[in-house]
Coordinates of C-alpha atoms in Angstrom, one line a residue:
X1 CA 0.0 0.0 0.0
X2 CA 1.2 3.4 -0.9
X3 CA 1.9 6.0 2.0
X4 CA 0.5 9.3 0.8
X5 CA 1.9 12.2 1.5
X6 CA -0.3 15.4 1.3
X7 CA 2.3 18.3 1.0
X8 CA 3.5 16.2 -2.0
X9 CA -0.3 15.8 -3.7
X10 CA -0.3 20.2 -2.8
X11 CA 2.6 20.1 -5.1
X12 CA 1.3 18.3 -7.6
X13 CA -1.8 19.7 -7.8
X14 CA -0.1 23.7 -8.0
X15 CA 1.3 22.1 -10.5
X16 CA -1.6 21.1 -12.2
X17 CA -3.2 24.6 -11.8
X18 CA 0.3 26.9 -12.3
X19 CA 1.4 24.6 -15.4
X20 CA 4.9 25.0 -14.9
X21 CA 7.6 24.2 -12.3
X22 CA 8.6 27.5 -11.4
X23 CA 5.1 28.6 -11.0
X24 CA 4.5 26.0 -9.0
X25 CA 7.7 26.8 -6.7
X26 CA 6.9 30.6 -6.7
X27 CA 3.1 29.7 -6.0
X28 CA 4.9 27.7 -3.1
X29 CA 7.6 29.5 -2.1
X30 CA 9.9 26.5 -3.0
X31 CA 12.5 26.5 -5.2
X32 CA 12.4 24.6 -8.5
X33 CA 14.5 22.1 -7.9
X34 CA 12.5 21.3 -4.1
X35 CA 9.5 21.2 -6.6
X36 CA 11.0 18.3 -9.0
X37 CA 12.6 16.7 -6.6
X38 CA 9.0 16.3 -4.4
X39 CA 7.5 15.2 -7.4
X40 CA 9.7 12.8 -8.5
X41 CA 9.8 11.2 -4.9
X42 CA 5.6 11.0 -5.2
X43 CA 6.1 9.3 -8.5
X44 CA 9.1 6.8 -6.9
X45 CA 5.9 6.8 -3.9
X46 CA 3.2 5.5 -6.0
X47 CA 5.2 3.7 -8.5
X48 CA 4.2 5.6 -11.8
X49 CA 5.2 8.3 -13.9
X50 CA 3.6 11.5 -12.9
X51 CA 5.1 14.1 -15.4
X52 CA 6.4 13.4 -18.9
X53 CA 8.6 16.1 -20.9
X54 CA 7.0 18.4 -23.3
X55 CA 10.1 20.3 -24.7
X56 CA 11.6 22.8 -21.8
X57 CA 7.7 21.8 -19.6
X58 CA 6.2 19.1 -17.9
X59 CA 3.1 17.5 -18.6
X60 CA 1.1 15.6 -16.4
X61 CA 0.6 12.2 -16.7
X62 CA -2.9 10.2 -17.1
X63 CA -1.8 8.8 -14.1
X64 CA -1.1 12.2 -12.4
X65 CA -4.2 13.1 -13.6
X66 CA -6.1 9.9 -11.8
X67 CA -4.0 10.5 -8.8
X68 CA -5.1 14.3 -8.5
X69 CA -8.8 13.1 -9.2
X70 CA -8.5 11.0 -5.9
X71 CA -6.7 13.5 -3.7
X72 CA -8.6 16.6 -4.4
X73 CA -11.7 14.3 -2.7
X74 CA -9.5 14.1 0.2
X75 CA -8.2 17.9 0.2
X76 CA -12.0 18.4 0.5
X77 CA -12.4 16.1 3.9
X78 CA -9.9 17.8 5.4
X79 CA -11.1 21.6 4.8
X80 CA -14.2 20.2 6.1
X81 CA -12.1 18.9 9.1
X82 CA -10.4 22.2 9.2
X83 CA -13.3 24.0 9.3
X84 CA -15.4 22.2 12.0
X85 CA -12.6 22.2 14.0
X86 CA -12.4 26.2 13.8
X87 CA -16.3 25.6 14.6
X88 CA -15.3 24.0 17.5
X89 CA -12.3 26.3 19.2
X90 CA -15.1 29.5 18.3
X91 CA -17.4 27.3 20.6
X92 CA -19.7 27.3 17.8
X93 CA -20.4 23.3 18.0
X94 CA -19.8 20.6 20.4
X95 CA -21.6 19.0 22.9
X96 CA -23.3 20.3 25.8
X97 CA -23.9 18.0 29.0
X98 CA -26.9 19.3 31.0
X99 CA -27.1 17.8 34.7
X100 CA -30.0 18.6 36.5
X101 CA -32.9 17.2 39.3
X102 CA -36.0 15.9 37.3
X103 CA -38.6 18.0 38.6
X104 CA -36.3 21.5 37.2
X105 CA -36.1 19.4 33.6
X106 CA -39.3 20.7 32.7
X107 CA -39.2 24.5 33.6
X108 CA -36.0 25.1 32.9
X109 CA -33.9 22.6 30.8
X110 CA -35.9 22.2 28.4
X111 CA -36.4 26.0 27.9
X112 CA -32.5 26.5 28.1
X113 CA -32.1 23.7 25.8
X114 CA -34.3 24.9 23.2
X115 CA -33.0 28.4 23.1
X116 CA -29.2 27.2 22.9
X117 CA -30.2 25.2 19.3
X118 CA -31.5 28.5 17.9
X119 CA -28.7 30.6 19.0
X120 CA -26.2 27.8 18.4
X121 CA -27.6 25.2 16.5
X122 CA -24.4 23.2 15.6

């Protein structure tokens, strides 16, 4: 199984987006040498070609292409992640334990309850 390495898969997909190496390493603040060399470890990584020449440019692969296809669904998950955890730490969602005698569940939990899910509803 292949380990995966998501500043690598950032790289390629710059890459993707920028269409050339130095792009990609100004995009990054990387030089262009840190940029192929992070490539071609992904490539030694997954075991396939990821960028074929095209003249003084790099093209990327059918492969690269299948690769970015994959990791862009995972880039998603984790600003989803990053996200609900910013949610979180801004008290914005989470979960609330009430503790309380039965007879003030009625008058006043249930009330409290209700208004924290409108003014917080995550």
């Amino acid at each position: 199984m292949v380990e995966w390495d998501i500043r690598k898969l950032r790289i390629l997909r710059t890459l993707r987006e920028q269409g050339t190496v130095t792009a990609t390493a100004e995009a990054l603040r990387m030089t262009p040498s840190a940029v192929s060399q992070q490539l071609t470890n992904l490539a030694k990584q997954v075991g396939v070609p990821l960028l074929e020449a095209q003249g003084r440019r790099v093209r990327l692969t059918d492969a690269a292409l299948l690769v970015l296809r994959h990791a862009e669904a995972v880039f998603e998950q984790l600003e989803r992640a990053d996200a609900e955890l910013a949610a979180h730490l801004r008290g914005e969602v989470g979960e609330v334990r009430v503790g309380a005698f039965s007879t003030a569940v009625p008058a006043l939990v249930v009330p409290a309850c209700g208004r924290c899910g409108i003014r917080l509803p995550g």
